Each structure stands twice: as structure tokens, then as C-alpha cells.
Coordinates of C-alpha atoms in Angstrom, one line a residue:
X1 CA 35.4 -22.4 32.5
X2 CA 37.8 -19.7 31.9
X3 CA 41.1 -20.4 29.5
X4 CA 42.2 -16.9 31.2
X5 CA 45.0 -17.0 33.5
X6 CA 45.5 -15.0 37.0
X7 CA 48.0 -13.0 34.6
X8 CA 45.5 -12.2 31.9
X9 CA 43.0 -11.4 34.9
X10 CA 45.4 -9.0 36.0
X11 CA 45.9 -7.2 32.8
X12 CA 42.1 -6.6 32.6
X13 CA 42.0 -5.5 35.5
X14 CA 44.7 -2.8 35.0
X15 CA 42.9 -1.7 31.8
X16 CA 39.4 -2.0 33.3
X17 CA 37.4 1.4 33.2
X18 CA 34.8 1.3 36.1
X19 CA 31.6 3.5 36.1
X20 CA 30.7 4.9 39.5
X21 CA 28.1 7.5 38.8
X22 CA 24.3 7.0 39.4
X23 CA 21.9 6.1 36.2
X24 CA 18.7 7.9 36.3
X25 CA 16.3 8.7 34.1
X26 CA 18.6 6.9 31.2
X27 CA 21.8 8.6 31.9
X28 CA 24.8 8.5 34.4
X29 CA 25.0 11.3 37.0
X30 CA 26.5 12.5 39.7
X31 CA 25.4 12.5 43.2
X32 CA 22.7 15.7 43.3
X33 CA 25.5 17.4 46.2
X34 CA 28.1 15.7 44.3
X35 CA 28.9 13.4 47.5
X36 CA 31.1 9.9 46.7
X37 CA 32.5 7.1 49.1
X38 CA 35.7 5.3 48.1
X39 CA 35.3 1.4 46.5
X40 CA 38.0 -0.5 47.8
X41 CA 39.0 -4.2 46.9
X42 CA 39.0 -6.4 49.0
X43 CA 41.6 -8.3 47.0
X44 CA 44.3 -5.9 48.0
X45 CA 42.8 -2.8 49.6
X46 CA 43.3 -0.8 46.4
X47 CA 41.1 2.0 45.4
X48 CA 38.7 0.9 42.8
X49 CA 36.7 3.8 41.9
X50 CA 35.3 6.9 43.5
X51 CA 30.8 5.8 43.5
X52 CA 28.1 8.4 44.0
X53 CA 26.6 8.2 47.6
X54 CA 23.1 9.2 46.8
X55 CA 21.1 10.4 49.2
X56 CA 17.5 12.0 49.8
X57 CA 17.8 14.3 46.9
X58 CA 18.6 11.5 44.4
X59 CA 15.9 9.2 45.8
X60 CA 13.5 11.9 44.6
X61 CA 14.8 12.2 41.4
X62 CA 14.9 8.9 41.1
X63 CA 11.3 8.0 42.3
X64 CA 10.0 10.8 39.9
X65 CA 11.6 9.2 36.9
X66 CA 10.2 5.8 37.6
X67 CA 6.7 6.8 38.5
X68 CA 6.7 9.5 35.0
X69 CA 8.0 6.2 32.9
X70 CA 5.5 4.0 35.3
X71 CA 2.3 6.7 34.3
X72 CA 3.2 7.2 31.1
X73 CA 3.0 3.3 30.2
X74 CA 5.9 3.6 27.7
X75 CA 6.6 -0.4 29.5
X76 CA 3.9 -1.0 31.4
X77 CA 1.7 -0.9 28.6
X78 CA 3.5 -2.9 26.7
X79 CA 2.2 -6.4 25.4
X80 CA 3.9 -9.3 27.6
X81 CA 5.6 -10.6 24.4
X82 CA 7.5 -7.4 23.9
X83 CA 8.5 -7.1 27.6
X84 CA 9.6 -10.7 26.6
X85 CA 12.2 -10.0 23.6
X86 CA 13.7 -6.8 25.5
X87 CA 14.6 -9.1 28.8
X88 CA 16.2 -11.8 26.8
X89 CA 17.8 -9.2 24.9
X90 CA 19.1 -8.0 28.3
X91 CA 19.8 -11.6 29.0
X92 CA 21.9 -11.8 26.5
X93 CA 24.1 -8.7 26.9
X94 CA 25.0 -9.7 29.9
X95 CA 26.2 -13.3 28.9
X96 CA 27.9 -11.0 26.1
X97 CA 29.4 -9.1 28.8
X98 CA 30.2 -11.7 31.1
X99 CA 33.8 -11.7 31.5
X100 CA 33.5 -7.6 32.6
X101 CA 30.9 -8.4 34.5
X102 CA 32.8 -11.2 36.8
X103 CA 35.8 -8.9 36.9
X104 CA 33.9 -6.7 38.5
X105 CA 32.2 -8.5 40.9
X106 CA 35.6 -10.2 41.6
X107 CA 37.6 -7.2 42.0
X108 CA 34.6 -5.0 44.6
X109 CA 33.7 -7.9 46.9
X110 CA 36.4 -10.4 46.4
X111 CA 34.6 -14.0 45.5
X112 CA 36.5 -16.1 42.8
X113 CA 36.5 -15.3 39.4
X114 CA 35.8 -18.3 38.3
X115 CA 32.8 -18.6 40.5
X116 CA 32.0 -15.0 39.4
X117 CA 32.1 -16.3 35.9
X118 CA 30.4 -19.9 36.0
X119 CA 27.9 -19.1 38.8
X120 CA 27.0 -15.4 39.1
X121 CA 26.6 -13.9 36.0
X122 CA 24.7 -17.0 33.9
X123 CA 22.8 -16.9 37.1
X124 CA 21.6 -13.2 36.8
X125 CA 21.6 -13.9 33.0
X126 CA 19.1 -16.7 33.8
X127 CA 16.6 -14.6 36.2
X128 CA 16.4 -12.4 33.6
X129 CA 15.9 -14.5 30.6
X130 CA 13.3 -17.0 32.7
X131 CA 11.5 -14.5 33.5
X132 CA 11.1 -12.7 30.7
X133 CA 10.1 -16.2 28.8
X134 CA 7.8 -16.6 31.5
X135 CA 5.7 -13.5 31.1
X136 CA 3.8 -14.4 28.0
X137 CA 2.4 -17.2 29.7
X138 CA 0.9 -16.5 32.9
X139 CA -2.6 -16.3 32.4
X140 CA -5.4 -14.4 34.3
X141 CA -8.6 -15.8 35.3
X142 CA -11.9 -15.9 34.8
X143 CA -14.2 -15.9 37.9
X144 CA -17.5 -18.6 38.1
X145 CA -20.1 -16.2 37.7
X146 CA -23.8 -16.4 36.6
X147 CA -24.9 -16.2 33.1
X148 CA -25.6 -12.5 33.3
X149 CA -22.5 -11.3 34.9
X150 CA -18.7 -11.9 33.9
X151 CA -15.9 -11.7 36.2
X152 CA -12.6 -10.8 35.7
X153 CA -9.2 -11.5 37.6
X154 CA -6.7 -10.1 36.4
X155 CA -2.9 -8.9 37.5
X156 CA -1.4 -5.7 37.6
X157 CA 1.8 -3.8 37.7
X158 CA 2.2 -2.6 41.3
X159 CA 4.1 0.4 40.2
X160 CA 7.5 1.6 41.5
X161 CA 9.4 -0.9 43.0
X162 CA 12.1 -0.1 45.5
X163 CA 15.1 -3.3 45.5
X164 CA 17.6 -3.0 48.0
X165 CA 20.2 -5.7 47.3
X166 CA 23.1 -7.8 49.3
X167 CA 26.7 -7.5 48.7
X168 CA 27.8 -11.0 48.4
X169 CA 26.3 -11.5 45.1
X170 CA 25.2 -8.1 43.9
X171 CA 24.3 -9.0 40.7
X172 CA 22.8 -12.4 41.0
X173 CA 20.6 -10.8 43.8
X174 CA 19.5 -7.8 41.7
X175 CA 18.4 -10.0 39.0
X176 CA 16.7 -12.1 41.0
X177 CA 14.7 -9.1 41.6
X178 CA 14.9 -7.3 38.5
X179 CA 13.8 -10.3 36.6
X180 CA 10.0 -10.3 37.9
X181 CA 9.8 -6.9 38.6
X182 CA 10.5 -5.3 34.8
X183 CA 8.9 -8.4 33.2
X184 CA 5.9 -7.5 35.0
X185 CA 5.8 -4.0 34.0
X186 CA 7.0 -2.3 36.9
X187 CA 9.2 0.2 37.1
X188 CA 12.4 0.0 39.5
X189 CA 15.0 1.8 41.7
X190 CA 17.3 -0.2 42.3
X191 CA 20.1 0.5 45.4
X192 CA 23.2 -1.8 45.9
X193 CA 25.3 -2.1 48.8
X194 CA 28.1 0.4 49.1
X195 CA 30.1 -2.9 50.2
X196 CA 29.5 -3.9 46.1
X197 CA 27.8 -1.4 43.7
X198 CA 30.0 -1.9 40.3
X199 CA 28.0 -4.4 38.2
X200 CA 24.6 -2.8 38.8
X201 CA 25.7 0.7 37.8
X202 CA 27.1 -1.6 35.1
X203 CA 24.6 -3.4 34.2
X204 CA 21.7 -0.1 33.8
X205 CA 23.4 1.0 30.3
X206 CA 23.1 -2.8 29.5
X207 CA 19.3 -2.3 30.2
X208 CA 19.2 0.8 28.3
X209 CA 21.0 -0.8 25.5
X210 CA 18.7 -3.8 25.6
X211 CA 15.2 -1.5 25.4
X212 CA 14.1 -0.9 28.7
X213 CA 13.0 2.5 28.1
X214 CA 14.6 5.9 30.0
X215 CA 13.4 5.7 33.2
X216 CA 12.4 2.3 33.8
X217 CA 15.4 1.0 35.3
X218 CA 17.2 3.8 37.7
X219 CA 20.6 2.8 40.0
X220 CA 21.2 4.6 43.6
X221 CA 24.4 3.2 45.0
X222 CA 25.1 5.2 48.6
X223 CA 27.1 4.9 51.8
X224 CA 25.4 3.6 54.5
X225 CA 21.4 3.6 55.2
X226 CA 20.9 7.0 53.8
X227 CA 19.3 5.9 50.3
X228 CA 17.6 3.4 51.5
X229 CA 16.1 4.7 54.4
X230 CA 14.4 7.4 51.4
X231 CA 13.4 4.9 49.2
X232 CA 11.5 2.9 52.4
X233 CA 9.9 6.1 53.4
X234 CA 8.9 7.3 49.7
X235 CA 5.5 8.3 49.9
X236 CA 5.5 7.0 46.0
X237 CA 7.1 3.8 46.2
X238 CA 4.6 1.0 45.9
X239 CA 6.8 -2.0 46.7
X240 CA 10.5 -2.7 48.8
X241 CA 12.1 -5.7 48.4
X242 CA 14.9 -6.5 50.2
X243 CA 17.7 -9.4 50.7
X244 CA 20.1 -8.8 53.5
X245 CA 19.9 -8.8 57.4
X246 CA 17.4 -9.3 59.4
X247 CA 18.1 -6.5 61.5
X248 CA 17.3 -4.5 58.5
X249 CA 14.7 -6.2 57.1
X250 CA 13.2 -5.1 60.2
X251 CA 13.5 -1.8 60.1
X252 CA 12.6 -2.0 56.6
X253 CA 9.2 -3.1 57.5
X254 CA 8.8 0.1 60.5
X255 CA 9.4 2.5 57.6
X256 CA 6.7 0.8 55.5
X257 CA 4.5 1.7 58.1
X258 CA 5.6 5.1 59.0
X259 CA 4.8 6.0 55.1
X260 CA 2.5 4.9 53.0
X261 CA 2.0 1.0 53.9
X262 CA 3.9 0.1 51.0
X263 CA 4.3 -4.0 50.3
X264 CA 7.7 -4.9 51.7
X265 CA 9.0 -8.3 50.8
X266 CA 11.8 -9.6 52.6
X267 CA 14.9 -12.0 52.3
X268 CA 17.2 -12.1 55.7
X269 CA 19.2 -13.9 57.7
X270 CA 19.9 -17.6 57.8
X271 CA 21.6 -20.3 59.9
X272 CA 20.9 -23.0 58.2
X273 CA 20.8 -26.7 59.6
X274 CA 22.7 -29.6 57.3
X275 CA 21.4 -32.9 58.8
X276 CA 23.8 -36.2 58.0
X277 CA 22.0 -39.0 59.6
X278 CA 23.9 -42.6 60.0
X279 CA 22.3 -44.2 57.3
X280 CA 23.4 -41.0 54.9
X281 CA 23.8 -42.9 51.7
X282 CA 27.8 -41.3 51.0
X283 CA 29.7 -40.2 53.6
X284 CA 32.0 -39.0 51.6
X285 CA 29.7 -37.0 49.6
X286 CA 28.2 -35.7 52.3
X287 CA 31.3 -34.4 53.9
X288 CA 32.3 -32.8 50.4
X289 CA 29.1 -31.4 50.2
X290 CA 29.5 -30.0 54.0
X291 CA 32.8 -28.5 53.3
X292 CA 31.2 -26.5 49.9
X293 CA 28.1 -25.3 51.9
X294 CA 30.6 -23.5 54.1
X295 CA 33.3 -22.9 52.0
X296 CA 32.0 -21.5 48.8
X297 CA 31.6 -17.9 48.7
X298 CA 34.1 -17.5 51.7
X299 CA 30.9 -18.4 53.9
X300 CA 29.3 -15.2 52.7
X301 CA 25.8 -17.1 51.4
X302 CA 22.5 -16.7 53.2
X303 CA 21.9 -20.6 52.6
X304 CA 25.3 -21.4 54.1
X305 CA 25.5 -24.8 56.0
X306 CA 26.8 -23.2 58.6
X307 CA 25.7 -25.9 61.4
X308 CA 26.4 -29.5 61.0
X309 CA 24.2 -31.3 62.6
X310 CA 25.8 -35.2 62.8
X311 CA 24.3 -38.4 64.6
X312 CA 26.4 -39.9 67.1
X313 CA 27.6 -43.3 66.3
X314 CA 29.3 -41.7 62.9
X315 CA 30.5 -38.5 64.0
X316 CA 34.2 -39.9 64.5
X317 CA 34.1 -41.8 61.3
X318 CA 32.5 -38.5 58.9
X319 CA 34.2 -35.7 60.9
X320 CA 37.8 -36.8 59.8
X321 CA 36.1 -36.1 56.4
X322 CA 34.3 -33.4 56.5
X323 CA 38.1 -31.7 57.8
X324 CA 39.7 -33.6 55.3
X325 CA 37.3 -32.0 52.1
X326 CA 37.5 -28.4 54.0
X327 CA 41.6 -28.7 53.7
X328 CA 40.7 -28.5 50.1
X329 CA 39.5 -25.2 50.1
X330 CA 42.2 -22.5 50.6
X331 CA 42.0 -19.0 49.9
X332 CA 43.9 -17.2 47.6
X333 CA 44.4 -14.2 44.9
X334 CA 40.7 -14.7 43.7
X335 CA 41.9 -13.1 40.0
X336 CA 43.5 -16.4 39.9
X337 CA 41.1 -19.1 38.5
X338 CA 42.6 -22.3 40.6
X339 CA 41.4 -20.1 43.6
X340 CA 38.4 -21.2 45.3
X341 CA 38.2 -19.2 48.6
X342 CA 38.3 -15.7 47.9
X343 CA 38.4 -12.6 50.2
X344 CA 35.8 -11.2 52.5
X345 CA 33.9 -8.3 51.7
X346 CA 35.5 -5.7 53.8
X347 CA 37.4 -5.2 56.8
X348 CA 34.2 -4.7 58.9
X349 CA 32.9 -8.0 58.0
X350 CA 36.4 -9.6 58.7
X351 CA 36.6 -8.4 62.0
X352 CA 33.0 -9.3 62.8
X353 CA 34.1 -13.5 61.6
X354 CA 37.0 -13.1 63.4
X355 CA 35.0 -12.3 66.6
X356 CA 32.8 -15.1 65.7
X357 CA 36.0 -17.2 65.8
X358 CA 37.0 -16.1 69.5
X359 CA 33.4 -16.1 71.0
X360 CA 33.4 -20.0 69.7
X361 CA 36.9 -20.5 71.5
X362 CA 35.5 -18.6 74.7
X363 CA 32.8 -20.6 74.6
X364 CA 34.5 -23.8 75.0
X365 CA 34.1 -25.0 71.5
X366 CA 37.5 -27.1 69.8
X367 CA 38.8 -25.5 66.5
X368 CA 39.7 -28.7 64.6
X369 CA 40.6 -26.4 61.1
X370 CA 41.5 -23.1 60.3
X371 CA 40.7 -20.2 62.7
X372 CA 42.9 -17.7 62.0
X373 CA 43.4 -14.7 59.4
X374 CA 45.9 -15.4 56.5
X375 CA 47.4 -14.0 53.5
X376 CA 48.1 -10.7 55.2
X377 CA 50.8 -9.7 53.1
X378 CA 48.7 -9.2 50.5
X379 CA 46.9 -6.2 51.9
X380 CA 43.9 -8.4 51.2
X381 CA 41.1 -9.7 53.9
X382 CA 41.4 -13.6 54.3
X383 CA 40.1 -15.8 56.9
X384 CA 40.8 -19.7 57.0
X385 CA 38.0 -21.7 56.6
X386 CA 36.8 -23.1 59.9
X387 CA 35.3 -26.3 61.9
X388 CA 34.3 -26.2 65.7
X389 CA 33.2 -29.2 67.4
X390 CA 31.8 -29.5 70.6
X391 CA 28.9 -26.9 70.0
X392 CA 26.4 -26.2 71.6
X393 CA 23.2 -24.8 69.7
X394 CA 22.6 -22.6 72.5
X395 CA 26.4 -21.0 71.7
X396 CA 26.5 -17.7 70.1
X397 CA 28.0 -19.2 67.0
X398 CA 25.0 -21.6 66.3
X399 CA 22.8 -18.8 66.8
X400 CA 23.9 -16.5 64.7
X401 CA 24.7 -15.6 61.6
X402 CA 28.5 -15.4 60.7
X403 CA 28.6 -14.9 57.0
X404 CA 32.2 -16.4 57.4
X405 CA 33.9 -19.7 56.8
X406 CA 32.8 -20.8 60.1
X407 CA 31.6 -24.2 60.6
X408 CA 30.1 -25.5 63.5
X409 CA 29.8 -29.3 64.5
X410 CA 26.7 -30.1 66.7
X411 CA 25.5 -33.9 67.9
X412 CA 22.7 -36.0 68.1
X413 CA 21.1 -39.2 68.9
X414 CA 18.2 -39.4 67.3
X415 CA 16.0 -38.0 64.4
X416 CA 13.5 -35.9 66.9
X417 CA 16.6 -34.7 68.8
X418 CA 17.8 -33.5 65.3
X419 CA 15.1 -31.9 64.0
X420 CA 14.6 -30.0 67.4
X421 CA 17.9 -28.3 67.6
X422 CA 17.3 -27.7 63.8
X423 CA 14.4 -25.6 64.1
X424 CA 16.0 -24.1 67.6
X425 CA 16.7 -20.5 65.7
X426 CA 15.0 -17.9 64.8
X427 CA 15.8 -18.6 61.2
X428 CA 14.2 -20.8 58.6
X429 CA 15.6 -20.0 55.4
X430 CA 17.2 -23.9 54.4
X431 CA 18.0 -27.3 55.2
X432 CA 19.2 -30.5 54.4
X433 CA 19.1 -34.1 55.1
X434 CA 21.0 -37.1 54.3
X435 CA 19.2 -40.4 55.0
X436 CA 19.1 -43.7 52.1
X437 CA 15.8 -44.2 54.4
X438 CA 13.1 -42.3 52.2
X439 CA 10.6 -42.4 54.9
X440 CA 13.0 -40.7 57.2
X441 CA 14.0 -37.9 54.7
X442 CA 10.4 -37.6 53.9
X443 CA 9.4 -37.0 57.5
X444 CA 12.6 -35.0 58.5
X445 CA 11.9 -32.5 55.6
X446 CA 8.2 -32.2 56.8
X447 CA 9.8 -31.1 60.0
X448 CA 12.0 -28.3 59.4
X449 CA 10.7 -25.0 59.4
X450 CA 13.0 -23.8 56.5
X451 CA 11.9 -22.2 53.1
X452 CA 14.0 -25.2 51.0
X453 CA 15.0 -28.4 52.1
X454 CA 17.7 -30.4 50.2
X455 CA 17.7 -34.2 50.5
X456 CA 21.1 -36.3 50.1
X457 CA 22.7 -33.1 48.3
X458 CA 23.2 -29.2 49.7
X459 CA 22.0 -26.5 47.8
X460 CA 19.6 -27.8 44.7
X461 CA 17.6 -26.4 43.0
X462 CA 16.6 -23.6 39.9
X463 CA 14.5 -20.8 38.7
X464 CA 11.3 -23.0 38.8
X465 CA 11.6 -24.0 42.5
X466 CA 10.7 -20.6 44.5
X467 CA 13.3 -19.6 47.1
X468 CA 12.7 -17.5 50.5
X469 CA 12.1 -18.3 54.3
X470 CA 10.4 -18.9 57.4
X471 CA 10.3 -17.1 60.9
X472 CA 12.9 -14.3 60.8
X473 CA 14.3 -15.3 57.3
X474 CA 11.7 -13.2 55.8
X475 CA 8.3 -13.1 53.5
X476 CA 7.9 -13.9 50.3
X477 CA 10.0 -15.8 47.2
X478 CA 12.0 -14.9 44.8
X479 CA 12.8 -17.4 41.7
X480 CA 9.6 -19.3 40.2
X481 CA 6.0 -18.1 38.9
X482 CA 5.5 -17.4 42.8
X483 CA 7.6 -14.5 42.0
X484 CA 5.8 -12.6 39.9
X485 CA 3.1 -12.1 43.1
X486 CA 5.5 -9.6 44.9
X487 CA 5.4 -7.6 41.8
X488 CA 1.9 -7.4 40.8
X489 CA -1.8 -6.3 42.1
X490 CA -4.7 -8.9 41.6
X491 CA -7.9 -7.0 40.5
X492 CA -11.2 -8.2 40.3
X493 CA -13.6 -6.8 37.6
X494 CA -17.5 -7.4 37.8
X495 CA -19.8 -6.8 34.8
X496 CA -23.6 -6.8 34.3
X497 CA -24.4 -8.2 31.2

């Protein structure tokens, strides 16, 4: 935890230099027309920094670099335990860079510094280094062949990888992508949202620094879909992956097939079920854990709890609780480190949880916390953490995502009825279930259509446990060995002896 104080935080920020420029081929540049888009903070609405909005141009420039690095095997080639020592080398500059690196974040999309400090960047710091260890020890295979022939299976770079990354935590996300990708011997273009692009223009000199050669490792940041749309139409991009919307993800996988049927892998949308059944073995823990899965990260998390799902003959003994833990979080200056809700993203994304709010109210749901905008005198964009009871999982607000603090309480009798209203959405991303009954938790978990399931806890979990979705939450998984398949070809080599 940081011995920093909201006035210290201040002061860096004052003295902060902050790189907007794209990095290709090794170096920082300009936009190829030149073209920027303010960076505003969300903390205060000041002007942050003037960043490069790349478009088509850049995208081929960019492409070109990582295929020449790519074909000319300068990290490709190299053996698995070199890869190794450069990504925990690149690990490790970021931990040694940690406090600039959660200023950042902090100060472009508005999430808690001490969150930004004790959860995103040993996070990205993590991918990277687990990864990297990981690399030296995946094995390729031997086929069961006859005496005369040998058979070889073995794994391959796929080439140019295209990562489009979310803005609500840029560069945990990025290494979660970067981590596989460049230990695997890809090269990458990476494109952050123009809602949060500071730390991974950041960290590409950090790359550089660590020995990812010129090159491997370029950074688009761009306003709007411009950039994007490029890199999922690049005739020479062999793999997109992608964490963010579903409506994108989407379209992501249209332009895949308009071009050159490149693999798209795909992290979306969530609205993710948290199951307390009577027999849950803490109340009490299980409403502090209901308040967090809304609460932290201002409700801006793809695994958000965002629909409490609560049997009957409790519900008025654990929902004074659950409003009880959720008057604990409160946002505030998120420079300061006693904050723990910070600001939203921007003021697009407030507006769209405030009309989240007012759909639940026209719906005929009860606000029994929050629901309303605060701290406006700041010039910063806060929103009051929120509970609705009385929802309906056919209501707008328990179908869709929010990416708010926006909380909504739904009943049941019984563990069918539960796990029926829990797989009602087109989501599947997570889930959780609090039962002392381990046949029940058991069963309940084999239920859910959701990517992860946490049991008697919200949000476990670590690198080795592989993290992605059903239904409309996407394809693949990031995090664990299962990884390393987005990133990599399987080839099968047969010899006559």
C-alpha cells in the first residue's frame, strides 16, 4: 500500500510528463496526417495530453513493421528461454515503474490509485512475468506412429497479432494479451481505447528497454473505430483479439471474414449472476463481497456482480447488509488513497449509467441506495453506487450491461428457479454461489453457463485458472497455459524413415 498521500499524488501529477505519440517500429511518432484527439480526466475534466489518432495509414506502417520483425525472426526465432529473460525483464520494469504507471491509469480513466497501484499494475506485471516463465516449459508432442515413420506436433507463432484492448483497465488487459502473444513469438499491434491510451504508449519504450526488439511491439492509440476497423481488415494480420463490447466483438468477427479469415478471439460483455442461497455460510461476507463486485472499479468490470440473485426467506435479513456494506463505498478524488470509488470513464459512459438509473426507476424497480450523480463541483464524473430491488430479470437493467455502480436485487424460491433466471441472458462470462451445502454448490456451478464460477467468495482466481466466456461473452481464454492456443498454429510433421 502506498505511504503517498492525496497531496504527494497531486504533486506528481503536476510534474508528470505524458507521452501521447504512437510507437512504431521502435520509436515514438506522430500520427502519419499528424491527426490528435484531446485526453481528458475524468478526475476533473482537465486536459491530459494531446494522443495521436492513428488511422489507416498508420495501421500500415504498423502492420509492415511487425510482419518485417515477424519474417525476419529477430524474436520469433529466438529460443523460448531468451523470450523468457526479456519478458521478466519487462516484468520487472514495470513493477520498477509502478507508481508512474498507476498515476497514469488513475489520472486517464479515473479508478483509485490505490487500486491502480495494488491491483493493476502487479497484475499486468504478473501476465507478463507468468508467461514468460511459462514459455520454456510447454512442450510439443510426439505423434504414435509406426516404427518407420515419426510424427511431429509442434506449435507455432501465428504471426502478427492485432489486440484491441478495454478502457477500464488498459493495462492489465493489454498484458493479459501481450503476455502470451510476445512469449510465444508473435509479433503485436497493439490499439488502446481512446477512452484510456497513456500506459500502453507508456509501457512500448518499457518493452523496448527490456529487449523486445524494434518492431515487435508497435502502439496505435486512435479516436473512435478508425484503427481498429484497419487492423480487422489487414489483409496481413494473422490474429485479433479483443476485450470489450459485444457489439464490437461482433463486428470484429464480420471484418474477419470480409478479409482474410484471420483467427479472432473474443472477450465481451457480461452480466454476471451472484447467487446467495439461505444456507450461504456468512451473510455477512456475502453481502461485503456483493457490495465489492459492484462497487470496485466504479462498476466498470466485465465480471461485475451486477445481479443479485437472493432466495426468499433471507432476502429481508441480507439485503439490510448488502446496503449497509455498499454505504461503505463512496466516491471520491481517486488521487487520494482512502478513496475507493473513483470516477467513470467519461461523460459518455456517465450518461449511459445514468439512463440505466432512470430506465430501472421507469420500470418500477425501488432504489434503496445511491442513484444519483455527485461530486459535481469537482468537474469530475461521479455516480453513487446503486441497489434496486424489485427486479425483474426481464427489466432492461438485468439484461444489460451497465458498466456502472448499478446493482440490481432479483428473488427466488428455489435452486432451479435460480439457476434459470441466471443463465436467462445472453451472457456467460461469471458466476457465483454461496451455499455451506457442497452438493448444492457443486450442482449449481455445473448449471451456470458462465466461463468462471466462484463458490462462497466473488471474483477468485489467478493466472493459472484460464478466464473468458460463454454465449455472447466471447471465444477463447486469456490467463493460463490455455492461453498460449490463441497465439499459436499447431503443425503436424510426418517423416518416412
Amino acid at each position: 500500500m502506498t505511504t503517498l498521500t492525496l497531496a504527494d499524488w497531486q504533486q506528481r501529477a503536476r510534474d508528470l510528463r505524458i507521452e501521447g505519440r504512437a510507437f512504431i517500429q521502435g520509436e515514438y511518432t506522430a500520427a502519419a496526417d499528424g491527426a490528435r484527439f484531446d485526453c481528458i480526466s475524468p478526475i476533473d475534466g482537465r486536459l491530459l495530453a494531446q494522443v495521436a489518432s492513428c488511422d489507416q495509414a498508420d495501421a500500415e506502417r504498423a502492420v509492415a513493421s511487425a510482419r518485417a520483425a515477424f519474417d525476419a525472426g529477430v524474436w520469433a526465432r529466438l529460443a523460448p528461454a531468451k523470450r523468457k529473460a526479456v519478458m521478466i525483464r519487462f516484468a520487472s520494469l514495470l513493477e520498477a515503474h509502478a507508481e508512474e504507471l498507476a498515476l497514469l491509469e488513475t489520472l486517464d480513466m479515473g479508478k483509485p490509485i490505490g487500486d491502480a497501484l495494488a491491483v493493476d499494475v502487479p497484475g499486468a506485471a504478473r501476465a507478463l512475468r507468468w508467461s514468460g516463465e511459462a514459455i520454456d516449459k510447454v512442450y510439443d508432442e510426439v505423434a504414435p506412429t509406426p516404427h518407420d515413420q515419426l510424427g511431429l506436433v509442434t506449435r507455432e507463432p501465428v504471426g502478427v497479432v492485432a489486440a484491441i484492448v478495454p478502457w477500464n483497465f488498459p493495462l492489465m488487459m493489454a498484458c493479459w494479451k501481450l503476455g502470451p502473444a510476445l512469449a510465444t513469438g508473435n509479433s503485436v499491434v497493439l490499439k488502446p481505447s481512446e477512452k484510456s491510451p497513456l500506459t500502453a504508449i507508456r509501457i512500448a519504450q518499457l518493452a523496448l528497454e527490456a529487449g523486445i526488439p524494434a518492431g515487435v511491439l508497435n502502439v496505435l492509440p486512435g479516436y473512435g473505430h478508425t484503427v481498429g476497423k484497419a487492423l480487422a481488415l489487414h489483409m496481413d494480420v494473422d490474429t485479433l483479439v479483443f476485450t470489450g463490447s459485444t457489439r464490437v466483438a461482433k463486428q470484429l468477427m464480420i471484418y474477419a471474414g470480409e478479409s482474410n479469415m484471420k483467427r479472432v478471439w473474443l472477450e465481451a460483455g457480461g452480466k454476471s449472476p451472484n447467487i446467495v442461497f439461505a444456507d450461504a455460510p456468512d451473510l455477512q461476507a456475502a453481502a461485503q463481497a456483493a457490495a465489492g463486485a459492484i462497487a470496485f472499479n466504479q462498476g466498470e468490470v466485465c465480471t461485475a456482480g451486477s445481479r443479485l440473485l437472493v432466495e426468499r426467506s433471507i432476502k429481508a435479513r441480507f439485503l439490510p447488509l448488502v446496503v449497509e456494506a455498499l454505504k461503505a463505498w463512496k466516491p471520491g478524488n481517486p488521487l487520494d488513497p482512502a478513496t475507493n470509488v473513483g470516477a467513470l470513464v467519461d461523460t459518455q459512459q456517465l450518461n449511459t449509467v445514468l439512463g440505466y438509473i432512470e430506465a430501472g426507476r421507469a420500470a418500477g424497480a425501488q432504489v434503496l441506495l445511491g442513484g444519483q450523480r455527485t461530486l459535481e463541483e469537482t468537474g469530475g464524473l461521479y455516480v453513487e453506487p446503486t441497489i434496486f430491488d424489485g427486479v425483474g430479470n426481464a427489466m432492461k437493467i438485468a439484461q444489460e450491461e451497465i458498466f456502472g455502480p448499478v446493482l440490481s436485487v432479483i428473488t427466488f424460491d428455489s435452486a432451479e428457479e435460480a439457476v434459470a433466471i441466471a443463465n436467462d441472458t445472453p451472457y456467460g462470462l461469471a458466476a457465483a454461489v454461496w451455499s455451506a451445502d457442497l452438493s448444492k454448490a457443486h450442482r449449481t456451478a455445473r448449471a451456470l453457463r458462465a466461463g468462471s464460477v466462484w463458490v462462497n467468495q466473488y471474483d477468485g482466481g489467478d493466472m493459472t485458472a484460464p478466464f473468458g466466456g460463454f454465449k455472447q461473452s466471447g471465444n477463447g481464454r486469456d490467463k493460463s497455459l490455455h492461453a498460449f492456443d490463441k497465439y499459436t498454429e499447431l503443425k503436424a510433421t510426418w517423416i518416412k524413415l
